[in-house]
Tab-separated table of C-alpha atoms in Angstrom:
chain	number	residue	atom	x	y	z
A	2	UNK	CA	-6.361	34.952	-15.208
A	3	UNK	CA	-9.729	34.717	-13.017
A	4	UNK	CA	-10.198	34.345	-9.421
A	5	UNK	CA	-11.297	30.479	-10.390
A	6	UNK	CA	-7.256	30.289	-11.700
A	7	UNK	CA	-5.752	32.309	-8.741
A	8	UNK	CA	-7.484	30.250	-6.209
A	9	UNK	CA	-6.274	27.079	-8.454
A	10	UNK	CA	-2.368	28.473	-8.524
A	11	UNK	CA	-2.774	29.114	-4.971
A	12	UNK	CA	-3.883	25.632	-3.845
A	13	UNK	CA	-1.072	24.181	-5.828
A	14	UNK	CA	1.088	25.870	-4.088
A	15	UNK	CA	-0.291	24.997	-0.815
A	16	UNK	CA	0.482	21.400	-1.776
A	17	UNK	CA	3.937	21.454	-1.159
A	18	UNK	CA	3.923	23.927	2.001
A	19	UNK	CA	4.897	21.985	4.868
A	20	UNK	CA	3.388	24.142	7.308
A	21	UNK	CA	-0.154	23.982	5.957
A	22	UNK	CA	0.303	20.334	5.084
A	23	UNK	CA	1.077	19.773	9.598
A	24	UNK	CA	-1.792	22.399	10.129
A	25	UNK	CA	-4.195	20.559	8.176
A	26	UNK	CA	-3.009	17.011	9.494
A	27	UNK	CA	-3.422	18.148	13.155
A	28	UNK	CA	-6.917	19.842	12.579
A	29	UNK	CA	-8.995	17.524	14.813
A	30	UNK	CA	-11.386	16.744	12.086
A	31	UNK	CA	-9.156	16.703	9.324
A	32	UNK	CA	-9.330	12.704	9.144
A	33	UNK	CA	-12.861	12.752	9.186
A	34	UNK	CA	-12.795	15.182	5.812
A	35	UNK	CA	-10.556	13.020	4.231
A	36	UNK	CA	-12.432	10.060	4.471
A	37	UNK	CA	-14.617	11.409	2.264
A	38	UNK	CA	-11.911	11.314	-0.664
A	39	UNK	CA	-9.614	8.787	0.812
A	40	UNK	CA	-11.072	5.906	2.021
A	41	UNK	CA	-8.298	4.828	4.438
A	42	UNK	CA	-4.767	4.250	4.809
A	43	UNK	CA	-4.355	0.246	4.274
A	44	UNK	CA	-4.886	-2.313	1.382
A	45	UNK	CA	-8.360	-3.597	3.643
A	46	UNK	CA	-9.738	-0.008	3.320
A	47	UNK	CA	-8.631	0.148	-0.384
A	48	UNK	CA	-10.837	-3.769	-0.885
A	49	UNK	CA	-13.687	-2.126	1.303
A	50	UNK	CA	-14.237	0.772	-0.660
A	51	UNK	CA	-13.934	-1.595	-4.196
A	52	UNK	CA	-16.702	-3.635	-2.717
A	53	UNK	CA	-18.864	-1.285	-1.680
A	54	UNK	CA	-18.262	0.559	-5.273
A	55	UNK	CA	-18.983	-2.509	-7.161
A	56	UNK	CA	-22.181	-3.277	-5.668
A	57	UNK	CA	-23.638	-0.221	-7.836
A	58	UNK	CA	-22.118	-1.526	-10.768
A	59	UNK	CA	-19.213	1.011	-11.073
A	60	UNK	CA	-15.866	0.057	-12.268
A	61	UNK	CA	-12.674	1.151	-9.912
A	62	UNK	CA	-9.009	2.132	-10.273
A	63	UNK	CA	-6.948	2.401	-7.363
A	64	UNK	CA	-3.796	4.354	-6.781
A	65	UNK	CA	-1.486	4.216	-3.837
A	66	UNK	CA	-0.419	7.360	-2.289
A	67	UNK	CA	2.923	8.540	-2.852
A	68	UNK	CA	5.725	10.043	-5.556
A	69	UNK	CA	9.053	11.534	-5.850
A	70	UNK	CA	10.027	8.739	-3.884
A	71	UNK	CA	14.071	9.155	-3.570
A	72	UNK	CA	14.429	5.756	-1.524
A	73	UNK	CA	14.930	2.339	-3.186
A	74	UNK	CA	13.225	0.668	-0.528
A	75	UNK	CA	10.434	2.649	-0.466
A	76	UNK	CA	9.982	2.135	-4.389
A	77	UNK	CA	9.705	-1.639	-3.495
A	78	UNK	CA	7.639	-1.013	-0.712
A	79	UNK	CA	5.195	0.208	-2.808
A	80	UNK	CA	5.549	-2.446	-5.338
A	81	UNK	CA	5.014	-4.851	-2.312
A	82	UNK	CA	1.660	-2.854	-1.668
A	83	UNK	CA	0.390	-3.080	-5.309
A	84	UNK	CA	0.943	-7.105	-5.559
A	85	UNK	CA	-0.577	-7.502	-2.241
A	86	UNK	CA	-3.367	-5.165	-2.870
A	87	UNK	CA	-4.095	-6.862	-6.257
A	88	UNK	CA	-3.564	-10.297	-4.752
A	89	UNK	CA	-6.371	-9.200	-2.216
A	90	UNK	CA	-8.882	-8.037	-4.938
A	91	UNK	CA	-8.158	-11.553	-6.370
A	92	UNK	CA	-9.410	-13.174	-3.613
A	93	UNK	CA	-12.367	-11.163	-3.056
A	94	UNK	CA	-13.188	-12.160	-6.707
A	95	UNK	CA	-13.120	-8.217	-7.112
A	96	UNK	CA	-10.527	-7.772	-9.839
A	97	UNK	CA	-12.369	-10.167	-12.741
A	98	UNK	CA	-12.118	-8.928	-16.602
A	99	UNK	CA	-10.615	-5.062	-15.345
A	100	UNK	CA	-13.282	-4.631	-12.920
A	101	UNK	CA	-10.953	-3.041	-10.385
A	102	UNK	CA	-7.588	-1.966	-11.489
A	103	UNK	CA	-4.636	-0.388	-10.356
A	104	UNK	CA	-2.941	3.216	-11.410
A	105	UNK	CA	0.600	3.529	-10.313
A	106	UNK	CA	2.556	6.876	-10.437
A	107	UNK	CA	5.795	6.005	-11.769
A	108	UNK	CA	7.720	7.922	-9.574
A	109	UNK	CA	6.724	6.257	-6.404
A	110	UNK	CA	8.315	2.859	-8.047
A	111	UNK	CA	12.112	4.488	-8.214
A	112	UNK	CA	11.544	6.816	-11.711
A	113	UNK	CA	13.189	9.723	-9.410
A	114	UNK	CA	16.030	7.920	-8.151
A	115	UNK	CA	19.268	9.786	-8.868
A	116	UNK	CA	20.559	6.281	-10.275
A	117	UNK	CA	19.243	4.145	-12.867
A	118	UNK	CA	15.548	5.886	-12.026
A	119	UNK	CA	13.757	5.363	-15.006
A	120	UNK	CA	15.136	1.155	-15.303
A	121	UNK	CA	14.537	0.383	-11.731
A	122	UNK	CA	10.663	1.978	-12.579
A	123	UNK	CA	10.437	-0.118	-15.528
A	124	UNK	CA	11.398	-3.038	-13.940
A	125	UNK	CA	8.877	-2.324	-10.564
A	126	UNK	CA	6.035	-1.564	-12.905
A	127	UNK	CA	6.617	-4.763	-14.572
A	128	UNK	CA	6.540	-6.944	-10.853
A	129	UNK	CA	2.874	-4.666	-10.893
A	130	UNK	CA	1.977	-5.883	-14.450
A	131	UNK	CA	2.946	-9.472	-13.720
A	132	UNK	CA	0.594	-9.643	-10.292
A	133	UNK	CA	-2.299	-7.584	-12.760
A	134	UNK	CA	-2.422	-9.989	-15.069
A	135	UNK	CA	-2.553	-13.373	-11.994
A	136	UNK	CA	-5.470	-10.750	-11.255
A	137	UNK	CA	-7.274	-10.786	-14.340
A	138	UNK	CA	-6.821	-7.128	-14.599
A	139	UNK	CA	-4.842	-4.489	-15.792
A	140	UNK	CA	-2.381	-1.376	-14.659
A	141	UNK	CA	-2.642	2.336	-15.882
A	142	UNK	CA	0.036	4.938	-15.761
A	143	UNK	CA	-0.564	8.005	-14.110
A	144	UNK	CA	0.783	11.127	-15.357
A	145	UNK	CA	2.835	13.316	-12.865
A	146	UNK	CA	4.229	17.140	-13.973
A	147	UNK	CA	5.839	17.735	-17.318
A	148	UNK	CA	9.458	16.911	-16.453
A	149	UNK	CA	8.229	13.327	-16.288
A	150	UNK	CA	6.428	13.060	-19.755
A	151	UNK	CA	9.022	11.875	-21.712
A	152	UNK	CA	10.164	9.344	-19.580
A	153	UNK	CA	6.652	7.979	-18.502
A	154	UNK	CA	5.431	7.449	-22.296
A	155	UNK	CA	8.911	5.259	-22.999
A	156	UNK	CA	8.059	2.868	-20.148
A	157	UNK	CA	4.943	2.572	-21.115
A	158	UNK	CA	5.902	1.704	-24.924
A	159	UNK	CA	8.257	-0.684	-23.284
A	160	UNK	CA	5.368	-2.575	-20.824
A	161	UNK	CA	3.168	-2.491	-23.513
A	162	UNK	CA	5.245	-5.261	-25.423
A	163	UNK	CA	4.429	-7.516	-23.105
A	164	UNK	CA	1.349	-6.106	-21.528
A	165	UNK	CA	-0.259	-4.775	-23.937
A	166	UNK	CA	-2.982	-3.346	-22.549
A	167	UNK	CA	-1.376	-1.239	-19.863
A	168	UNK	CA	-3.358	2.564	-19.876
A	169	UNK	CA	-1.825	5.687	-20.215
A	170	UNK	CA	-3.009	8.950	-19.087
A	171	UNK	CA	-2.589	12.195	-21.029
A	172	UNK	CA	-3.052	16.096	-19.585
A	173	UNK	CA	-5.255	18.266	-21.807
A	174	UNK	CA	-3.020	21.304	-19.991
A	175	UNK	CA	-0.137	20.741	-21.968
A	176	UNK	CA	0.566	22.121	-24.540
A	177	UNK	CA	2.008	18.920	-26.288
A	178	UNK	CA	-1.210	16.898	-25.508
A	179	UNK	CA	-2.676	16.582	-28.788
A	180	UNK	CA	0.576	15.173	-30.210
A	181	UNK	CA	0.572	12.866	-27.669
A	182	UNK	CA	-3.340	11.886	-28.081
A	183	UNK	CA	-2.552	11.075	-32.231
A	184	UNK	CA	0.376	9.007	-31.088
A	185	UNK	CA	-1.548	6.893	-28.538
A	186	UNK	CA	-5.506	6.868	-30.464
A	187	UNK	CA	-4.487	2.846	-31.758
A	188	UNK	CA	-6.455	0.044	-31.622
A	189	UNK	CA	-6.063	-1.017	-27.559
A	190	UNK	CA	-4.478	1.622	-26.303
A	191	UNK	CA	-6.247	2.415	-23.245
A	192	UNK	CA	-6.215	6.534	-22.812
A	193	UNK	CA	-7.187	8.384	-20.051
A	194	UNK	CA	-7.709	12.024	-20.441
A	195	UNK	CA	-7.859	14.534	-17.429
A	196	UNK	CA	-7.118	18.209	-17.342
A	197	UNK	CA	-3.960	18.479	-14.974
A	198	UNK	CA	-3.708	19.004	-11.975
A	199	UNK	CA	0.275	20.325	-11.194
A	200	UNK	CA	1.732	23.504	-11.191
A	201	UNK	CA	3.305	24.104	-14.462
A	202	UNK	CA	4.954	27.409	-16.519
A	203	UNK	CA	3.030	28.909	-19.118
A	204	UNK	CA	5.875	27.606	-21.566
A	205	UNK	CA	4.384	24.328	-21.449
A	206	UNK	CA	1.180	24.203	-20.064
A	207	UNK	CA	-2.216	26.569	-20.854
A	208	UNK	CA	-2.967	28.664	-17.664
A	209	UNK	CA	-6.299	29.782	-18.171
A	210	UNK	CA	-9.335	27.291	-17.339
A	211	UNK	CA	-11.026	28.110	-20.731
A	212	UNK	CA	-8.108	26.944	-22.521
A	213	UNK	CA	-8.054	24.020	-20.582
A	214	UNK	CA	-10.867	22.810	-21.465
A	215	UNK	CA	-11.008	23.889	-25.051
A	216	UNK	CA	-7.513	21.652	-25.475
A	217	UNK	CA	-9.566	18.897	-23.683
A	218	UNK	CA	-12.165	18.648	-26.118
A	219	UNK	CA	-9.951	18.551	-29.270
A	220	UNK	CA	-7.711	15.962	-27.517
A	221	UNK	CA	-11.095	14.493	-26.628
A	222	UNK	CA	-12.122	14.112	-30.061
A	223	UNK	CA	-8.725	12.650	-31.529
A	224	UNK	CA	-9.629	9.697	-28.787
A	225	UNK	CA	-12.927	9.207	-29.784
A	226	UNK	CA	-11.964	9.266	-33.771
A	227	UNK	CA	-9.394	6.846	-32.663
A	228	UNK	CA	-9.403	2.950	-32.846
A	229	UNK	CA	-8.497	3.144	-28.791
A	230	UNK	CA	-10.171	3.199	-25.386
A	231	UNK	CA	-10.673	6.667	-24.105
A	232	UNK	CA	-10.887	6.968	-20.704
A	233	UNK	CA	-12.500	10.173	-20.075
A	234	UNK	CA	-12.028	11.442	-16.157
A	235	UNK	CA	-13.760	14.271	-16.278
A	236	UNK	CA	-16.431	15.896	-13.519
A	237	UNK	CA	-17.241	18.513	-15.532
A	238	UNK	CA	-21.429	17.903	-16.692
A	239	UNK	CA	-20.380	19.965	-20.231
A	240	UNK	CA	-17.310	17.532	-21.224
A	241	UNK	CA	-19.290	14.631	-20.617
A	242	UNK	CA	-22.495	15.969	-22.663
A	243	UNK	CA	-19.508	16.120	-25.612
A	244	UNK	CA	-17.921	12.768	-24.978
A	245	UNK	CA	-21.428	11.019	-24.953
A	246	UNK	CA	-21.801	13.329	-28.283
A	247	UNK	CA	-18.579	12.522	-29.676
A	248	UNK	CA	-18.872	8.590	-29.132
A	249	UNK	CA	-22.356	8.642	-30.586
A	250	UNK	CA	-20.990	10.783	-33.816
A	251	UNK	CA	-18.524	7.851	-34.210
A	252	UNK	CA	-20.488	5.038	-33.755
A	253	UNK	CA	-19.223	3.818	-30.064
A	254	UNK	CA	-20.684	1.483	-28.498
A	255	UNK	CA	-21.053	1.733	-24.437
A	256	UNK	CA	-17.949	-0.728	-23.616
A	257	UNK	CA	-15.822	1.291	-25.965
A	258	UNK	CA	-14.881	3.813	-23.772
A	259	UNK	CA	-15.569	4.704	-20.129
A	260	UNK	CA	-16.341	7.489	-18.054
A	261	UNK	CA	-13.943	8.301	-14.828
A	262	UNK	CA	-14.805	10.119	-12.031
A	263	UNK	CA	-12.279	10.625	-8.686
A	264	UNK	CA	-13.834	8.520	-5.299
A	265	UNK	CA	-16.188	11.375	-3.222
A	266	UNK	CA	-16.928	13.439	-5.935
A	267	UNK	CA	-20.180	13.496	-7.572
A	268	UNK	CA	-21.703	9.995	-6.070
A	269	UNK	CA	-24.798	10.347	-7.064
A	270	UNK	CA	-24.124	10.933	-10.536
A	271	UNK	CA	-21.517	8.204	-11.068
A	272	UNK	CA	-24.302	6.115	-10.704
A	273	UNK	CA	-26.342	7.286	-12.585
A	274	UNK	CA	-23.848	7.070	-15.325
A	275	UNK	CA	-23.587	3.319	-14.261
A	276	UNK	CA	-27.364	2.907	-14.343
A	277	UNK	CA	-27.976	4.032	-17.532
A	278	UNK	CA	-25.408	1.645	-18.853
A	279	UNK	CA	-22.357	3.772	-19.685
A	280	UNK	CA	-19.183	2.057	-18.120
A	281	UNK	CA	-18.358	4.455	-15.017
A	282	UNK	CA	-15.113	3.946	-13.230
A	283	UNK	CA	-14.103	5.477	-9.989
A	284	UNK	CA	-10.782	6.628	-8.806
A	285	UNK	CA	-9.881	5.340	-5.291
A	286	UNK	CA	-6.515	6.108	-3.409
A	287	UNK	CA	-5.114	5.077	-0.138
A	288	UNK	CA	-2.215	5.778	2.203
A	289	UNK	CA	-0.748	7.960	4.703
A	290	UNK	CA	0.535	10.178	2.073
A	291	UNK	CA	-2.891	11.864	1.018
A	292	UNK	CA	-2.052	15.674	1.342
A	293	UNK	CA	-0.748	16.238	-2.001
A	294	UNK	CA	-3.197	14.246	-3.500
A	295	UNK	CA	-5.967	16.497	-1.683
A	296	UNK	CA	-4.612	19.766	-2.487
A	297	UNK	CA	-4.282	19.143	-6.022
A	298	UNK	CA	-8.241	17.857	-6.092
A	299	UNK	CA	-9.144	20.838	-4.479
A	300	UNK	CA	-7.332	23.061	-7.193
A	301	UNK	CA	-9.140	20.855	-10.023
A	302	UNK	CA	-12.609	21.592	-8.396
A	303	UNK	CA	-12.250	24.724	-6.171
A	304	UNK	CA	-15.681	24.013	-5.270
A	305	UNK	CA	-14.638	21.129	-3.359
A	306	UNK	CA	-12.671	23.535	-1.396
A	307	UNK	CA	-15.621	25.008	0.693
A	308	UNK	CA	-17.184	21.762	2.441
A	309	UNK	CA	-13.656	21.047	3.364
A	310	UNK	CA	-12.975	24.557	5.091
A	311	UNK	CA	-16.573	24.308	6.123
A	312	UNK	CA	-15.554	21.003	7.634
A	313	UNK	CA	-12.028	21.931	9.078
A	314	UNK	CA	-14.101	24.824	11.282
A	315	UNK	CA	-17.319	23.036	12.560
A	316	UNK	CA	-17.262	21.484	15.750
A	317	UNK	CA	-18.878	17.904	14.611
């Protein structure tokens, strides 16, 4: 293991320490730094930041913070969020033909609840499907850690009866990926692919950032073979030389798969992704409950870790 996986271990495990989670959140510029990867805490910031996103032609998912949630009515407060938020893209005419979709982690909508978890999920991700579709857009799954895997795949062959184009997203860490990938490469079966970002034992998951990425491109080119949509989320400038590579070996056309790329990383390039006619989608999330979600960005790009320290310590 490198220093690059040490630091990456250690940053996971700062995501679920308490006391750097209320250090970090009292830091006086702390809000300021997260606005750079969270646009804001409410459905109005979550519409802003679609708006201004669209206006440079780039696609958008957005997820609302929050998981493990062990409260019924939190699960439906969430659900609430999601029709309300998609009922607000609506209106701003925002939402058309997928433009701006949602991702919802599963276990925000009840999946964790000690009873009837993975039902009471279904049946919240369907209220989210339903208010999609009024939308004219869709709903991916997001992928949480390993215990989950099982469970999120069978609600998503379930919603996919009825909304069938609900996406899926698939960890090249795991060691079960590529399995998964040759199950899910069918004709409309949105896929996105992404590296990983929880802390997980060697038993299931690769722990070296080499092997990572080595699993990512043969997962990668299962996709691309495939008679699906992949959805490759990837910052990385070498995985996206071989997914332009890959789609071009297999005859893709542009708006056969899409590029996806996390809101505040890499700007610049995300449009020029846009620009030069690739579909480029961009990976917004709002809410109070952003510390997780930045911890476990920082420990997929360490580098990322540096302007926020840098930030946390200046006096502007």
């Amino acid at each position: 293991m490198d220093a690059s996986d040490l630091l990456r271990s250690g940053l996971l495990h700062l995501s679920d320490s308490t006391l750097v989670r209320t250090t970090i959140e009292k830091a006086p510029v702390s809000r300021n730094v997260v606005q750079r990867y969270v646009p804001g805490t409410d459905v109005a910031h979550a519409v802003e930041a679609t708006a201004e996103l669209r206006a440079t032609n780039r696609q958008v998912t957005i997820d609302y913070l929050g998981e493990d949630t062990l409260d019924a009515g939190q699960a439906a407060h969430t659900v609430d969020t999601y029709v309300g938020l998609l009922r607000a893209l609506k209106a701003k005419d925002l939402s058309q033909f997928g433009a701006a979709e949602v991702s919802v982690k599963l276990s925000a909508v009840g999946q964790a609840l000690p009873q009837d978890g993975e039902k009471i999920a279904l049946d919240n991700a369907r209220i989210i499907c339903e208010a999609a579709r009024d939308a004219d857009t869709t709903v991916t799954l997001d992928m949480e850690d390993h215990t989950t895997t099982d469970s999120t795949l069978s609600i998503l062959a379930e919603l996919r009866k009825d909304f069938p184009d609900t996406g899926a997203v698939l960890q090249s860490y795991l060691h079960r990926t590529e399995g998964d990938c040759r199950d899910l490469a069918t004709a409309g079966s949105r896929v996105r692919l992404c590296k990983g970002a929880y802390k997980e034992p060697a038993s299931v998951a690769y722990q070296d950032a080499e092997d990572v990425d080595l699993s990512y491109v043969r997962c990668l080119k299962i996709l691309m073979e495939g008679e699906g949509y992949p959805m490759v989320a990837s910052h990385d400038p070498r995985l996206i030389d071989i997914a332009r590579a890959l789609a071009s070996r297999h005859g893709r056309e542009p708006d056969s798969y899409e590029f996806q790329m996390l809101y505040g990383i890499r700007p610049d390039e995300q449009i020029r992704i846009a620009d030069r006619g690739h579909q480029m989608r961009v990976y917004v999330p709002f809410g109070e409950e952003w510390y997780g979600y930045l911890m476990r960005r920082m420990a997929e790009r360490p580098a990322n870790l540096q302007f926020f320290l840098r930030s946390l310590v200046s006096k502007g």
